Amino acid sequence: MQDLRNRFREIEMNEETLHGVDAREKITWIKPEIVCEVLYQSLTKDGKLRMPRFSRLRTDKPTNECTIDQVKPTHLQEYESKRDFKVSPEPKGDDAKGDGRIFVVQEHHARRLHYDLRLEKDGVLKSWAVPKGLPMNPGEKRLAIEVEDHPLDYSNFEGTIPSGQYGAGTVKIWDRGTYEFKVWNDDMIEFMPKGQTLEGRYILARFKKAGKKQWLLFKAKS
Ligand code: MN
């Protein structure tokens, strides 16, 4: 800190060097010449860093390479913004690893009982809430509502989300295993889960007439 202070003193400025700063305390402005790396948990909806912390100085980086588009919202921004991890036991998803093929169905006794189907894709769990549970026989169709991506370690989560929190109620793993898929595009997913209970070929098809997040889930004849 002393070293930084000495370096800052040499480049102190009298006028603002960055505009639009929410200045609640007195600010000492310096010439923007020193690059430092900042770690953060996620981005808020209005583009602010959540839990920012100083990591190290970067003498190898020129300042003109430091642009806002390096700071990208994560896949899990919506997941994180809905939850208070001081209160909810749900995983924060900081250090999850998958094998690329996890599937899980969680029985979620929330305000209304539903079953959450999650399929690992691109480092997150793509998720749907299925109010009536998974169809076990070919021909049965179930409504599935697309919900926010969940972190991979959610596939191990069982527990009680305290009342007042998003999704308050108990979560139990109903089935878990791996899956393969034949088709995965914007409108259709054809996947083959291998769990304790689920097996066979399943289709998720977008149900545009019903709404943006609505899908139909059914079991195909194998
Ligand atoms: Mn749920």
Tab-separated table of C-alpha atoms and ligand atoms in Angstrom, residues 108 114 116 118, ligand 1:
chain	number	residue	atom	x	y	z
A	108	HIS	CA	-38.992	-28.835	-5.614
A	114	HIS	CA	-42.794	-28.906	-9.536
A	116	ASP	CA	-36.808	-29.024	-12.256
A	118	ARG	CA	-31.521	-29.551	-15.727
B	1	MN	MN	-37.669	-24.934	-8.998
